[in-house]
Amino acid sequence: YDNPQQIPGYATLENYMKNTSYPAMAASYIPVPVARKYGKNGGYYHDVGIVYGDRPFAFAIFTKNLAYPAEAIGQLNLAFYEYSLELDD
């Protein structure tokens, strides 16, 4: 998430992922920037990415045939985020 090797184009890709055209799902309830890539096809909804903040973390959430997949992904990632805030250094 911090590009220690200074890979060209990283900042551009990160910016695209932070400003995706579909802002729902994993970024719905998170109060810090989220760089993510989502996918949906039929009953499959997925979201993967990085949550930035005091304790950055990567996530990958895959679903199949949920009644409200975007809401479930958002709530699950919020739980991950809240848990990350409780971790000791």
Short mmCIF file of N, CA, C and O in Angstrom, two decimals, residues 2-89:
data_model
loop_
_atom_site.label_atom_id
_atom_site.label_comp_id
_atom_site.label_asym_id
_atom_site.label_seq_id
_atom_site.Cartn_x
_atom_site.Cartn_y
_atom_site.Cartn_z
N ASP A 2 2.12 1.17 0.31
CA ASP A 2 2.93 2.39 0.32
C ASP A 2 3.98 2.45 -0.78
O ASP A 2 4.76 3.38 -0.83
N ASN A 3 4.02 1.46 -1.67
CA ASN A 3 4.87 1.45 -2.86
C ASN A 3 6.35 1.69 -2.55
O ASN A 3 6.97 2.62 -3.09
N PRO A 4 6.97 0.86 -1.71
CA PRO A 4 8.36 1.09 -1.33
C PRO A 4 9.34 0.96 -2.49
O PRO A 4 10.43 1.54 -2.44
N GLN A 5 8.99 0.26 -3.53
CA GLN A 5 9.88 0.10 -4.69
C GLN A 5 9.66 1.18 -5.74
O GLN A 5 10.27 1.15 -6.80
N GLN A 6 8.77 2.12 -5.45
CA GLN A 6 8.50 3.24 -6.36
C GLN A 6 8.16 2.76 -7.77
O GLN A 6 8.73 3.22 -8.76
N ILE A 7 7.22 1.85 -7.87
CA ILE A 7 6.80 1.29 -9.15
C ILE A 7 6.07 2.36 -9.97
O ILE A 7 5.11 2.96 -9.47
N PRO A 8 6.52 2.62 -11.20
CA PRO A 8 5.85 3.64 -12.03
C PRO A 8 4.38 3.27 -12.27
O PRO A 8 4.05 2.12 -12.47
N GLY A 9 3.54 4.26 -12.22
CA GLY A 9 2.12 4.04 -12.47
C GLY A 9 1.33 3.63 -11.25
O GLY A 9 0.10 3.56 -11.28
N TYR A 10 2.00 3.33 -10.13
CA TYR A 10 1.31 2.88 -8.93
C TYR A 10 0.31 3.93 -8.44
O TYR A 10 -0.83 3.62 -8.13
N ALA A 11 0.75 5.19 -8.37
CA ALA A 11 -0.13 6.25 -7.88
C ALA A 11 -1.36 6.40 -8.76
O ALA A 11 -2.47 6.64 -8.25
N THR A 12 -1.20 6.25 -10.07
CA THR A 12 -2.34 6.35 -10.98
C THR A 12 -3.33 5.22 -10.72
O THR A 12 -4.54 5.46 -10.62
N LEU A 13 -2.83 4.01 -10.62
CA LEU A 13 -3.69 2.86 -10.34
C LEU A 13 -4.38 3.01 -8.99
O LEU A 13 -5.58 2.78 -8.87
N GLU A 14 -3.63 3.42 -7.98
CA GLU A 14 -4.20 3.62 -6.65
C GLU A 14 -5.31 4.67 -6.69
O GLU A 14 -6.38 4.49 -6.08
N ASN A 15 -5.10 5.75 -7.43
CA ASN A 15 -6.12 6.79 -7.55
C ASN A 15 -7.39 6.26 -8.21
O ASN A 15 -8.50 6.56 -7.77
N TYR A 16 -7.23 5.49 -9.28
CA TYR A 16 -8.40 4.88 -9.93
C TYR A 16 -9.16 4.00 -8.95
O TYR A 16 -10.39 4.01 -8.90
N MET A 17 -8.43 3.21 -8.18
CA MET A 17 -9.07 2.27 -7.24
C MET A 17 -9.73 2.99 -6.06
O MET A 17 -10.68 2.50 -5.49
N LYS A 18 -9.22 4.16 -5.70
CA LYS A 18 -9.84 4.93 -4.61
C LYS A 18 -11.08 5.67 -5.10
O LYS A 18 -11.91 6.09 -4.30
N ASN A 19 -11.20 5.86 -6.40
CA ASN A 19 -12.31 6.63 -6.98
C ASN A 19 -13.11 5.80 -7.97
O ASN A 19 -13.48 6.29 -9.03
N THR A 20 -13.39 4.57 -7.62
CA THR A 20 -14.13 3.69 -8.51
C THR A 20 -15.51 4.24 -8.83
O THR A 20 -16.07 5.02 -8.05
N SER A 21 -16.05 3.85 -9.95
CA SER A 21 -17.36 4.35 -10.38
C SER A 21 -18.50 3.72 -9.59
O SER A 21 -19.64 4.15 -9.71
N TYR A 22 -18.22 2.71 -8.79
CA TYR A 22 -19.25 2.04 -8.00
C TYR A 22 -18.83 2.14 -6.53
O TYR A 22 -18.14 1.26 -6.02
N PRO A 23 -19.21 3.22 -5.83
CA PRO A 23 -18.67 3.48 -4.49
C PRO A 23 -19.26 2.62 -3.38
O PRO A 23 -18.79 2.69 -2.25
N ALA A 24 -20.26 1.84 -3.66
CA ALA A 24 -20.89 1.04 -2.61
C ALA A 24 -20.03 -0.16 -2.23
O ALA A 24 -18.85 -0.22 -2.54
N MET A 25 -20.60 -1.09 -1.58
CA MET A 25 -19.98 -2.34 -1.14
C MET A 25 -18.92 -2.06 -0.08
O MET A 25 -19.22 -1.43 0.92
N ALA A 26 -17.68 -2.50 -0.25
CA ALA A 26 -16.69 -2.49 0.82
C ALA A 26 -16.37 -1.11 1.37
O ALA A 26 -15.96 -0.98 2.51
N ALA A 27 -16.55 -0.06 0.60
CA ALA A 27 -16.23 1.29 1.05
C ALA A 27 -17.43 2.00 1.68
O ALA A 27 -17.30 3.12 2.15
N SER A 28 -18.58 1.35 1.74
CA SER A 28 -19.83 2.00 2.15
C SER A 28 -19.77 2.69 3.50
O SER A 28 -20.27 3.80 3.65
N TYR A 29 -19.18 2.05 4.49
CA TYR A 29 -19.24 2.56 5.86
C TYR A 29 -17.87 2.91 6.43
O TYR A 29 -17.76 3.20 7.62
N ILE A 30 -16.85 2.89 5.62
CA ILE A 30 -15.48 3.12 6.09
C ILE A 30 -15.16 4.61 5.99
O ILE A 30 -15.27 5.19 4.91
N PRO A 31 -14.72 5.25 7.12
CA PRO A 31 -14.47 6.70 7.11
C PRO A 31 -13.08 7.10 6.63
O PRO A 31 -12.69 8.26 6.79
N VAL A 32 -12.32 6.18 6.08
CA VAL A 32 -10.98 6.47 5.55
C VAL A 32 -10.94 6.01 4.10
O VAL A 32 -11.81 5.25 3.66
N PRO A 33 -9.95 6.45 3.32
CA PRO A 33 -9.88 6.02 1.92
C PRO A 33 -9.78 4.51 1.76
O PRO A 33 -9.13 3.83 2.56
N VAL A 34 -10.42 4.00 0.71
CA VAL A 34 -10.39 2.58 0.38
C VAL A 34 -10.06 2.47 -1.11
O VAL A 34 -10.78 3.01 -1.94
N ALA A 35 -8.97 1.78 -1.43
CA ALA A 35 -8.63 1.48 -2.83
C ALA A 35 -9.13 0.07 -3.09
O ALA A 35 -8.75 -0.86 -2.39
N ARG A 36 -9.98 -0.10 -4.10
CA ARG A 36 -10.64 -1.40 -4.25
C ARG A 36 -10.99 -1.70 -5.70
O ARG A 36 -11.07 -0.81 -6.54
N LYS A 37 -11.19 -2.97 -5.93
CA LYS A 37 -11.67 -3.46 -7.23
C LYS A 37 -12.82 -4.40 -6.94
O LYS A 37 -12.68 -5.35 -6.19
N TYR A 38 -13.95 -4.11 -7.52
CA TYR A 38 -15.13 -4.95 -7.31
C TYR A 38 -15.42 -5.75 -8.57
O TYR A 38 -14.94 -5.45 -9.66
N GLY A 39 -16.23 -6.75 -8.40
CA GLY A 39 -16.71 -7.53 -9.53
C GLY A 39 -18.07 -8.09 -9.21
O GLY A 39 -18.36 -8.41 -8.05
N LYS A 40 -18.93 -8.16 -10.21
CA LYS A 40 -20.25 -8.76 -10.01
C LYS A 40 -20.70 -9.42 -11.30
O LYS A 40 -20.49 -8.89 -12.39
N ASN A 41 -21.29 -10.57 -11.16
CA ASN A 41 -21.76 -11.33 -12.30
C ASN A 41 -22.80 -12.31 -11.79
O ASN A 41 -22.49 -13.21 -11.01
N GLY A 42 -24.02 -12.12 -12.21
CA GLY A 42 -25.09 -12.98 -11.73
C GLY A 42 -25.21 -12.88 -10.21
O GLY A 42 -25.31 -11.80 -9.67
N GLY A 43 -25.17 -13.99 -9.53
CA GLY A 43 -25.27 -14.01 -8.07
C GLY A 43 -23.95 -13.84 -7.35
O GLY A 43 -23.89 -13.94 -6.13
N TYR A 44 -22.88 -13.58 -8.09
CA TYR A 44 -21.56 -13.42 -7.49
C TYR A 44 -21.21 -11.94 -7.34
O TYR A 44 -21.27 -11.19 -8.32
N TYR A 45 -20.86 -11.53 -6.15
CA TYR A 45 -20.38 -10.18 -5.87
C TYR A 45 -19.08 -10.31 -5.10
O TYR A 45 -19.02 -11.04 -4.10
N HIS A 46 -18.04 -9.58 -5.53
CA HIS A 46 -16.74 -9.65 -4.88
C HIS A 46 -16.19 -8.24 -4.74
O HIS A 46 -16.49 -7.36 -5.54
N ASP A 47 -15.34 -8.05 -3.73
CA ASP A 47 -14.67 -6.77 -3.53
C ASP A 47 -13.34 -7.06 -2.85
O ASP A 47 -13.30 -7.78 -1.85
N VAL A 48 -12.27 -6.52 -3.39
CA VAL A 48 -10.93 -6.69 -2.81
C VAL A 48 -10.22 -5.34 -2.82
O VAL A 48 -10.51 -4.49 -3.66
N GLY A 49 -9.34 -5.15 -1.86
CA GLY A 49 -8.61 -3.89 -1.85
C GLY A 49 -7.84 -3.64 -0.58
O GLY A 49 -7.52 -4.56 0.17
N ILE A 50 -7.58 -2.35 -0.34
CA ILE A 50 -6.82 -1.89 0.82
C ILE A 50 -7.62 -0.80 1.51
O ILE A 50 -8.11 0.13 0.88
N VAL A 51 -7.73 -0.90 2.84
CA VAL A 51 -8.33 0.14 3.66
C VAL A 51 -7.17 0.93 4.25
O VAL A 51 -6.29 0.36 4.92
N TYR A 52 -7.13 2.24 4.00
CA TYR A 52 -6.08 3.10 4.52
C TYR A 52 -6.53 3.70 5.84
O TYR A 52 -7.69 3.70 6.17
N GLY A 53 -5.60 4.21 6.60
CA GLY A 53 -5.92 4.80 7.89
C GLY A 53 -4.77 4.52 8.84
O GLY A 53 -3.65 4.20 8.42
N ASP A 54 -5.04 4.59 10.13
CA ASP A 54 -3.99 4.36 11.12
C ASP A 54 -3.44 2.94 11.07
O ASP A 54 -2.27 2.71 11.34
N ARG A 55 -4.29 1.98 10.74
CA ARG A 55 -3.89 0.58 10.65
C ARG A 55 -4.34 0.01 9.30
O ARG A 55 -5.35 -0.69 9.24
N PRO A 56 -3.64 0.31 8.23
CA PRO A 56 -4.05 -0.17 6.90
C PRO A 56 -4.12 -1.70 6.86
O PRO A 56 -3.35 -2.38 7.55
N PHE A 57 -5.05 -2.22 6.07
CA PHE A 57 -5.14 -3.66 5.88
C PHE A 57 -5.73 -3.96 4.52
O PHE A 57 -6.43 -3.14 3.93
N ALA A 58 -5.40 -5.15 4.03
CA ALA A 58 -5.95 -5.63 2.77
C ALA A 58 -7.15 -6.52 3.07
O ALA A 58 -7.21 -7.16 4.13
N PHE A 59 -8.10 -6.56 2.16
CA PHE A 59 -9.28 -7.41 2.34
C PHE A 59 -9.65 -8.04 1.01
O PHE A 59 -9.33 -7.52 -0.06
N ALA A 60 -10.31 -9.16 1.09
CA ALA A 60 -10.89 -9.83 -0.08
C ALA A 60 -12.18 -10.49 0.38
O ALA A 60 -12.16 -11.33 1.28
N ILE A 61 -13.29 -10.07 -0.19
CA ILE A 61 -14.60 -10.59 0.19
C ILE A 61 -15.28 -11.14 -1.06
O ILE A 61 -15.45 -10.41 -2.04
N PHE A 62 -15.65 -12.39 -1.01
CA PHE A 62 -16.30 -13.07 -2.14
C PHE A 62 -17.64 -13.60 -1.68
O PHE A 62 -17.74 -14.20 -0.61
N THR A 63 -18.69 -13.38 -2.45
CA THR A 63 -20.02 -13.85 -2.07
C THR A 63 -20.68 -14.59 -3.23
O THR A 63 -20.27 -14.46 -4.39
N LYS A 64 -21.71 -15.33 -2.87
CA LYS A 64 -22.49 -16.04 -3.89
C LYS A 64 -23.94 -16.12 -3.41
O LYS A 64 -24.21 -16.61 -2.32
N ASN A 65 -24.84 -15.61 -4.23
CA ASN A 65 -26.28 -15.73 -4.02
C ASN A 65 -26.77 -15.20 -2.67
O ASN A 65 -27.61 -15.82 -2.03
N LEU A 66 -26.28 -14.03 -2.26
CA LEU A 66 -26.81 -13.38 -1.05
C LEU A 66 -27.98 -12.48 -1.44
O LEU A 66 -28.01 -11.93 -2.54
N ALA A 67 -28.91 -12.31 -0.53
CA ALA A 67 -30.07 -11.45 -0.81
C ALA A 67 -29.65 -9.99 -1.02
O ALA A 67 -30.14 -9.33 -1.91
N TYR A 68 -28.74 -9.50 -0.19
CA TYR A 68 -28.27 -8.11 -0.29
C TYR A 68 -26.74 -8.11 -0.24
O TYR A 68 -26.14 -7.73 0.77
N PRO A 69 -26.09 -8.52 -1.32
CA PRO A 69 -24.64 -8.70 -1.28
C PRO A 69 -23.85 -7.41 -1.03
O PRO A 69 -22.88 -7.43 -0.29
N ALA A 70 -24.25 -6.30 -1.62
CA ALA A 70 -23.51 -5.05 -1.42
C ALA A 70 -23.56 -4.64 0.05
O ALA A 70 -22.55 -4.21 0.62
N GLU A 71 -24.70 -4.77 0.67
CA GLU A 71 -24.85 -4.44 2.09
C GLU A 71 -24.02 -5.38 2.95
O GLU A 71 -23.34 -4.95 3.89
N ALA A 72 -24.05 -6.66 2.66
CA ALA A 72 -23.28 -7.65 3.42
C ALA A 72 -21.79 -7.35 3.33
O ALA A 72 -21.06 -7.40 4.33
N ILE A 73 -21.31 -7.04 2.14
CA ILE A 73 -19.89 -6.73 1.95
C ILE A 73 -19.53 -5.47 2.73
O ILE A 73 -18.49 -5.41 3.40
N GLY A 74 -20.37 -4.46 2.66
CA GLY A 74 -20.11 -3.22 3.40
C GLY A 74 -20.07 -3.44 4.90
O GLY A 74 -19.17 -2.94 5.59
N GLN A 75 -21.01 -4.20 5.43
CA GLN A 75 -21.05 -4.47 6.87
C GLN A 75 -19.85 -5.32 7.30
O GLN A 75 -19.28 -5.09 8.38
N LEU A 76 -19.48 -6.30 6.50
CA LEU A 76 -18.35 -7.15 6.84
C LEU A 76 -17.05 -6.35 6.85
O LEU A 76 -16.25 -6.47 7.78
N ASN A 77 -16.84 -5.51 5.87
CA ASN A 77 -15.63 -4.71 5.84
C ASN A 77 -15.62 -3.70 6.98
O ASN A 77 -14.56 -3.40 7.54
N LEU A 78 -16.78 -3.17 7.36
CA LEU A 78 -16.85 -2.28 8.53
C LEU A 78 -16.43 -3.04 9.78
O LEU A 78 -15.68 -2.50 10.62
N ALA A 79 -16.85 -4.28 9.93
CA ALA A 79 -16.43 -5.09 11.09
C ALA A 79 -14.92 -5.29 11.08
O ALA A 79 -14.26 -5.19 12.13
N PHE A 80 -14.33 -5.55 9.90
CA PHE A 80 -12.87 -5.67 9.80
C PHE A 80 -12.20 -4.37 10.26
O PHE A 80 -11.23 -4.38 11.01
N TYR A 81 -12.72 -3.25 9.77
CA TYR A 81 -12.15 -1.94 10.10
C TYR A 81 -12.23 -1.68 11.60
O TYR A 81 -11.24 -1.28 12.22
N GLU A 82 -13.38 -1.90 12.20
CA GLU A 82 -13.55 -1.66 13.62
C GLU A 82 -12.63 -2.57 14.44
O GLU A 82 -12.05 -2.14 15.44
N TYR A 83 -12.48 -3.81 14.01
CA TYR A 83 -11.57 -4.73 14.70
C TYR A 83 -10.13 -4.23 14.60
O TYR A 83 -9.38 -4.28 15.57
N SER A 84 -9.74 -3.71 13.44
CA SER A 84 -8.36 -3.22 13.26
C SER A 84 -8.06 -2.09 14.22
O SER A 84 -6.91 -1.94 14.66
N LEU A 85 -9.05 -1.29 14.59
CA LEU A 85 -8.85 -0.19 15.51
C LEU A 85 -8.61 -0.66 16.94
O LEU A 85 -8.04 0.07 17.75
N GLU A 86 -9.04 -1.86 17.24
CA GLU A 86 -8.90 -2.42 18.59
C GLU A 86 -7.59 -3.16 18.79
O GLU A 86 -7.26 -3.55 19.92
N LEU A 87 -6.82 -3.40 17.75
CA LEU A 87 -5.58 -4.17 17.85
C LEU A 87 -4.51 -3.39 18.59
O LEU A 87 -4.40 -2.17 18.45
N ASP A 88 -3.72 -4.11 19.36
CA ASP A 88 -2.56 -3.50 20.03
C ASP A 88 -1.42 -3.37 19.04
O ASP A 88 -1.30 -4.15 18.10
N ASP A 89 -0.56 -2.41 19.29
CA ASP A 89 0.63 -2.24 18.43
C ASP A 89 1.64 -3.33 18.67
O ASP A 89 1.79 -3.97 19.59
#
